[in-house]
Short mmCIF file of C-alpha atoms in Angstrom, two decimals:
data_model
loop_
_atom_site.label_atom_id
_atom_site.label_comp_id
_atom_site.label_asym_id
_atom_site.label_seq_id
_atom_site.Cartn_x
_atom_site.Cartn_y
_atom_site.Cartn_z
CA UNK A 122 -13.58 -5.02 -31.47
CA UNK A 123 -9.66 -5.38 -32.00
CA UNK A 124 -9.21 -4.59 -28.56
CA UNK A 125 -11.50 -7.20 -27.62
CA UNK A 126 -9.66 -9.56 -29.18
CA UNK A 127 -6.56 -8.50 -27.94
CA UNK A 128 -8.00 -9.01 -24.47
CA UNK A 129 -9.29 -12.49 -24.97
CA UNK A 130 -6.08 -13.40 -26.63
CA UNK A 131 -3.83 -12.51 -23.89
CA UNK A 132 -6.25 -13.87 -21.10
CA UNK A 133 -6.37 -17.41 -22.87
CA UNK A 134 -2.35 -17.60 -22.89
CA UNK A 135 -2.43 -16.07 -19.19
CA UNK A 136 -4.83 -18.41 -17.87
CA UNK A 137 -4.40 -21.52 -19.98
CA UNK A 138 -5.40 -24.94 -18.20
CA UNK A 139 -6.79 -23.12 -15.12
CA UNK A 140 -9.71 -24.39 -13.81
CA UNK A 141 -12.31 -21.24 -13.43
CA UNK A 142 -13.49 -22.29 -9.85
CA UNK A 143 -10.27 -22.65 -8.26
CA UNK A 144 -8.74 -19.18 -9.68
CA UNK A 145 -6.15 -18.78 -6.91
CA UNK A 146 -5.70 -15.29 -5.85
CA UNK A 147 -2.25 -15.09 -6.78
CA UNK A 148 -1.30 -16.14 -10.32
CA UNK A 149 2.15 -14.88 -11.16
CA UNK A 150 2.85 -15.50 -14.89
CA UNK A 151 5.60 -13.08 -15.06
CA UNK A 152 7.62 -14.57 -12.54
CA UNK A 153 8.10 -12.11 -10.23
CA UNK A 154 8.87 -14.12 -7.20
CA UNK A 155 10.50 -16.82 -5.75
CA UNK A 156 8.61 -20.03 -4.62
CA UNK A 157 8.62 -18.95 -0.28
CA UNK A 158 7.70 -15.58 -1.60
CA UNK A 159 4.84 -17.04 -3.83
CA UNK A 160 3.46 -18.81 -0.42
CA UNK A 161 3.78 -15.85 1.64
CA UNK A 162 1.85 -13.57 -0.54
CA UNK A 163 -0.55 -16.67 -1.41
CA UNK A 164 -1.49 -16.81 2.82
CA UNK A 165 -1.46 -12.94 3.19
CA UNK A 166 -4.30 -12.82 0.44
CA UNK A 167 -6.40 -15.69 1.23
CA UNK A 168 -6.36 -14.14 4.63
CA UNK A 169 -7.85 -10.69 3.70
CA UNK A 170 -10.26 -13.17 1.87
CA UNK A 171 -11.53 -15.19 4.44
CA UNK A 172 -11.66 -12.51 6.86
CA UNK A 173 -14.05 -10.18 4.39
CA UNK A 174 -15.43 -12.33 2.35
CA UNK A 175 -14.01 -10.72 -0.86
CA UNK A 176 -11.75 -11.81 -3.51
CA UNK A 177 -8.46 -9.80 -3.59
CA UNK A 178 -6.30 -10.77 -5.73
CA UNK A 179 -2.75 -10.50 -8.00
CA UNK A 180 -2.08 -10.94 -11.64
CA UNK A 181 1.47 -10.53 -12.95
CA UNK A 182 1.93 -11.06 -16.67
CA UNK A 183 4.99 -9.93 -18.68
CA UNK A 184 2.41 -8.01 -20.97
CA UNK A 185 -0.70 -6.48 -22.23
CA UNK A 186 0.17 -6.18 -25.27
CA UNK A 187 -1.69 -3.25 -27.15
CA UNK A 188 -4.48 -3.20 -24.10
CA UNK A 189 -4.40 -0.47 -21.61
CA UNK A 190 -3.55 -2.26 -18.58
CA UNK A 191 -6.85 -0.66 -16.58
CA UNK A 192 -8.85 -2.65 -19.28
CA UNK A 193 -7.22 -5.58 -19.27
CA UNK A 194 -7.79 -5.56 -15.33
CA UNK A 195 -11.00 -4.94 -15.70
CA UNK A 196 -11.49 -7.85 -18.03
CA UNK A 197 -9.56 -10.31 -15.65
CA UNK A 198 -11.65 -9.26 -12.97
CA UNK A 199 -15.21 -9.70 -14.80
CA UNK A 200 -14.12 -13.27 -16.30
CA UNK A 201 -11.99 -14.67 -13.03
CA UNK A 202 -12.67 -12.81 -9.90
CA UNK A 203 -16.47 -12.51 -9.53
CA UNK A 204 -17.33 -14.81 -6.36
CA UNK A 205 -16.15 -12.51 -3.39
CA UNK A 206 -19.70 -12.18 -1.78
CA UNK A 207 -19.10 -8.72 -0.54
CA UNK A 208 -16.66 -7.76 -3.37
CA UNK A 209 -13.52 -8.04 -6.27
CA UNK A 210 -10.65 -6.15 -6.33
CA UNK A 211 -7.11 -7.08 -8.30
CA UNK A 212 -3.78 -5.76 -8.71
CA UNK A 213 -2.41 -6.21 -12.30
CA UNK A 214 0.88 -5.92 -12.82
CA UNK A 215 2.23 -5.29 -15.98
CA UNK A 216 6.55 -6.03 -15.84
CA UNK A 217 7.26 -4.82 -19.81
CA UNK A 218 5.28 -1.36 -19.39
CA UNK A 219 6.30 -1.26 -15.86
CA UNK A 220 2.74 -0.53 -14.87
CA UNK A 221 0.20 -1.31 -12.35
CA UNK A 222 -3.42 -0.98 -11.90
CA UNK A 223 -6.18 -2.13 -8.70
CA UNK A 224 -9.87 -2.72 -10.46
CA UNK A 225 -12.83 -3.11 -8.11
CA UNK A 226 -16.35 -4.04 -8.74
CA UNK A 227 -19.07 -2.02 -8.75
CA UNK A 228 -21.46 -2.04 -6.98
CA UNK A 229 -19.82 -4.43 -4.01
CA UNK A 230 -16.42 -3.19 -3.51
CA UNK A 231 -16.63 -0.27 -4.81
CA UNK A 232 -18.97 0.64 -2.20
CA UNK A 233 -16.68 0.04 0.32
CA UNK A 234 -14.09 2.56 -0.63
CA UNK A 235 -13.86 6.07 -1.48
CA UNK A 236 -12.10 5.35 -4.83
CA UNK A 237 -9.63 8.25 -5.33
CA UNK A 238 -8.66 8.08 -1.07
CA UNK A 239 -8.49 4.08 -1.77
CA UNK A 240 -6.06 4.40 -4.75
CA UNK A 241 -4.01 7.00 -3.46
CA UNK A 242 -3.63 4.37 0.17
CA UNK A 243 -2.87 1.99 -2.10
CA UNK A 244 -0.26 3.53 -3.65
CA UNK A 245 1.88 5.27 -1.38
CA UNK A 246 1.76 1.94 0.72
CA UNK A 247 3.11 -0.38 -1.74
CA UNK A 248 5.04 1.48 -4.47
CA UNK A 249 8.22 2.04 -2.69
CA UNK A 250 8.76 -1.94 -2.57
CA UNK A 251 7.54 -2.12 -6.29
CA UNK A 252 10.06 0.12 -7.04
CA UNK A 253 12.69 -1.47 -5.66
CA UNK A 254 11.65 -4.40 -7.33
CA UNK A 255 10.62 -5.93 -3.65
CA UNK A 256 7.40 -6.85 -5.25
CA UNK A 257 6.38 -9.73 -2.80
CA UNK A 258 6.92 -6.50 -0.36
CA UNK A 259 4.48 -4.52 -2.63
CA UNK A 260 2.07 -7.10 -2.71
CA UNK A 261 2.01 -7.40 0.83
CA UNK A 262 1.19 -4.24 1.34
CA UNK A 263 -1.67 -3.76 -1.04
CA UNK A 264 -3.06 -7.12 0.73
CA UNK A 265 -2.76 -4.97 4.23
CA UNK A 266 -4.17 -2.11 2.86
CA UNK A 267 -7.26 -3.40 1.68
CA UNK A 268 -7.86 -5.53 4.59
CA UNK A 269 -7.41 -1.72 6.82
CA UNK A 270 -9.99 -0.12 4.39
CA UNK A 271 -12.32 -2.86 4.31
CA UNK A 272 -11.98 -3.17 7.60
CA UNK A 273 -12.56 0.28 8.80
CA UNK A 274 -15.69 0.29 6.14
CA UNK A 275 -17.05 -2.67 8.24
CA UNK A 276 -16.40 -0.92 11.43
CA UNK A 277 -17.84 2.50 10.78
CA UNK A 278 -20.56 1.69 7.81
CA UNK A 279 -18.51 4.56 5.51
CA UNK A 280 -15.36 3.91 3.40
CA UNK A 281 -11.92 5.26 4.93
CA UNK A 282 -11.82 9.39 3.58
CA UNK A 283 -8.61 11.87 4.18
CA UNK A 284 -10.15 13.29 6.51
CA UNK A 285 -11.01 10.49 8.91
CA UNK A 286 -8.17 8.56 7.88
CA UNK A 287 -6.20 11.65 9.67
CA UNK A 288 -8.62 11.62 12.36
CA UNK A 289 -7.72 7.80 13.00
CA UNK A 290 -4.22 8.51 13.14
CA UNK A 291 -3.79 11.54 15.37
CA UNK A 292 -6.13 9.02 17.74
CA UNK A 293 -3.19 6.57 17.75
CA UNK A 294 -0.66 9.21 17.86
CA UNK A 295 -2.23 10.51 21.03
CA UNK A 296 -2.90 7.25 22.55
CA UNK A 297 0.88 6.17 21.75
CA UNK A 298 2.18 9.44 23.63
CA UNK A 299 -0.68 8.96 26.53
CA UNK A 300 1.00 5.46 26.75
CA UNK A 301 4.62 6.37 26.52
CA UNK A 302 4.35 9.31 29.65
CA UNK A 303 2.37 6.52 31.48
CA UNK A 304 5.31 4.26 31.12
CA UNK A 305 7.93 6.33 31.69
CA UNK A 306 5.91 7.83 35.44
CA UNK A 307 6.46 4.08 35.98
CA UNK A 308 9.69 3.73 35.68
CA UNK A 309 10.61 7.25 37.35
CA UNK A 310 7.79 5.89 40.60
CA UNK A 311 9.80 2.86 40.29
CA UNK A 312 13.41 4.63 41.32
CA UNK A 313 14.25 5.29 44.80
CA UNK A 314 17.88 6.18 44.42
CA UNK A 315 17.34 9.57 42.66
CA UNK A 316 16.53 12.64 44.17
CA UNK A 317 15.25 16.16 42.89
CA UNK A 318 17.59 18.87 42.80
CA UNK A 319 16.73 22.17 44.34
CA UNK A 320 18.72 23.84 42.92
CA UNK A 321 21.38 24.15 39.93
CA UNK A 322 24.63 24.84 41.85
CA UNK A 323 25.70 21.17 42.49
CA UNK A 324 26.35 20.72 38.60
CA UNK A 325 28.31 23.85 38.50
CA UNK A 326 31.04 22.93 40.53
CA UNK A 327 33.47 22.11 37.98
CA UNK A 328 32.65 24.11 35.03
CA UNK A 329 34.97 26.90 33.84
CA UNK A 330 34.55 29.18 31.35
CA UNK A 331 37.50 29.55 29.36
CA UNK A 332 36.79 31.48 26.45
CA UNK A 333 34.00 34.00 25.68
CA UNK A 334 34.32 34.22 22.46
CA UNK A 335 33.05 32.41 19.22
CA UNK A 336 34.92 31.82 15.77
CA UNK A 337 32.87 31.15 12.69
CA UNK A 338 34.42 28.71 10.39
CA UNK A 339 31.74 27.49 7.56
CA UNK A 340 28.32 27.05 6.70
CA UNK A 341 27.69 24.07 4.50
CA UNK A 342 24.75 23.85 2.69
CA UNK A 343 22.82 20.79 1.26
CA UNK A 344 20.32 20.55 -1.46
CA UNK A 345 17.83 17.80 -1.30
CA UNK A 346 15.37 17.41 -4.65
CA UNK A 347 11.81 17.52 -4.02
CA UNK A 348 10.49 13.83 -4.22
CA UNK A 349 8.28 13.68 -7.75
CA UNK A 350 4.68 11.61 -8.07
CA UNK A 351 5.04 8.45 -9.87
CA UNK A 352 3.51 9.85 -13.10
CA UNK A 353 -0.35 10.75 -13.94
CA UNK A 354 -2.53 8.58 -13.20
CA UNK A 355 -4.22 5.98 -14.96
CA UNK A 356 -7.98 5.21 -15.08
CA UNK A 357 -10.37 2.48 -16.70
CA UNK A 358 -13.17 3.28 -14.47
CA UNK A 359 -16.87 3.26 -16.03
CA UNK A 360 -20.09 2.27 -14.44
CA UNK A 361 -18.86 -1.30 -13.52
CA UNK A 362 -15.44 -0.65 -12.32
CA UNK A 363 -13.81 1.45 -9.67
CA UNK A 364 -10.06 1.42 -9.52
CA UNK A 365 -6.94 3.20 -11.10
CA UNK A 366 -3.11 2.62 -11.63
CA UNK A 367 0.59 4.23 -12.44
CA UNK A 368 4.06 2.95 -13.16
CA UNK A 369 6.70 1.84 -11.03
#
């Protein structure tokens, strides 16, 4: 029950004098960006929106006070973000903990993804500008990344897994090397003042060898850590919520 109240507290002061039907999909009470960032991140989201269907949105708020932010997420997205037609999902961000966390509704969007694949895509797609403190970067990115996965869910009828994920890219990896020899047996087709060489004894006309020995001076050696996860991961997910977060 206190937790309750904690959550209802905070959402009142986050969401004061906001209409409930026109809940943007960016509200950004901690400040985090600058008024041409705000509209870029604004477009990028209602975007993803139009083009799905869906709600996806960002909350920023300077804190959750005692709530864990995965339940506090999950309480936004229950009492603000509930009129995608094909499904919720929203990034909370909280600045004093320094955490973040994506909830998704079940049965719509969670649907769509494979949760712990989506999470992870998430992630590893936007943290590096959220730690930097780039965050209209971040938020960018988690826009992009849920338009791919809903997008490839649309495509295929089956969320985005590891394992076609990988399949996906070697396909473009592949296609980008088929297209890069194809371009360059252009250009070489294209050239009519080269000729092949038969054999290698026109480049050795000028090369001496003037010493047949080698002298070792050094070997320098260079340690590089072993990049470290962003922590363990955090989860609020129960049979009407998908979703999980970390720090930054």
């Amino acid at each position: 029950m206190k937790k309750f109240f904690y959550v209802l507290t905070f959402l009142l002061a986050l969401l004061t004098n906001v209409a409930l039907a026109a809940m943007p999909s960016l509200v950004d009470n901690a400040n985090t960006l600058q008024p041409a960032e705000k509209q870029r991140v604004a477009q990028m989201l209602q975007s993803v929106e139009k083009k799905h269907n869906i709600r996806c949105a960002v909350v920023t708020v300077k804190s959750t006070g005692n709530v864990v932010p995965g339940q506090y997420a999950n309480k936004i997205l229950d009492t603000y973000y509930t009129d995608g037609q094909k499904g919720n999902i929203v990034l909370l961000m909280d600045m004093s903990k320094r955490k973040w966390y994506v909830s998704t509704d079940k049965p719509k969007m969670d649907s769509m993804l494979d949760n712990e694949f989506a999470i992870n895509h998430i992630e590893e797609n936007m943290l590096p500008s959220l730690k930097s403190n780039k965050f209209a970067d971040g938020y960018i990115q988690y826009a992009k990344t849920v338009d791919e996965l809903v997008s490839y869910y649309e495509k295929n009828g089956e969320p985005m897994q590891k394992s076609n994920w990988l399949m996906s890219l070697l396909g473009a990896i592949v296609s980008g090397i088929a297209s890069a020899f194809g371009y360059r047996g252009t250009l070489r087709a294209s050239m009519s003042n080269v000729e092949k060489a038969t054999s290698a004894a026109g480049y050795l006309q000028d090369f001496v060898v003037s010493q047949s020995s080698d002298n070792f001076m050094y070997t320098t050696y260079r340690r590089v850590p072993i990049p470290t996860s962003s922590g363990s991961r955090d989860s609020s997910t129960d049979s009407g919520h998908g979703g999980g977060g970390g720090s930054f």
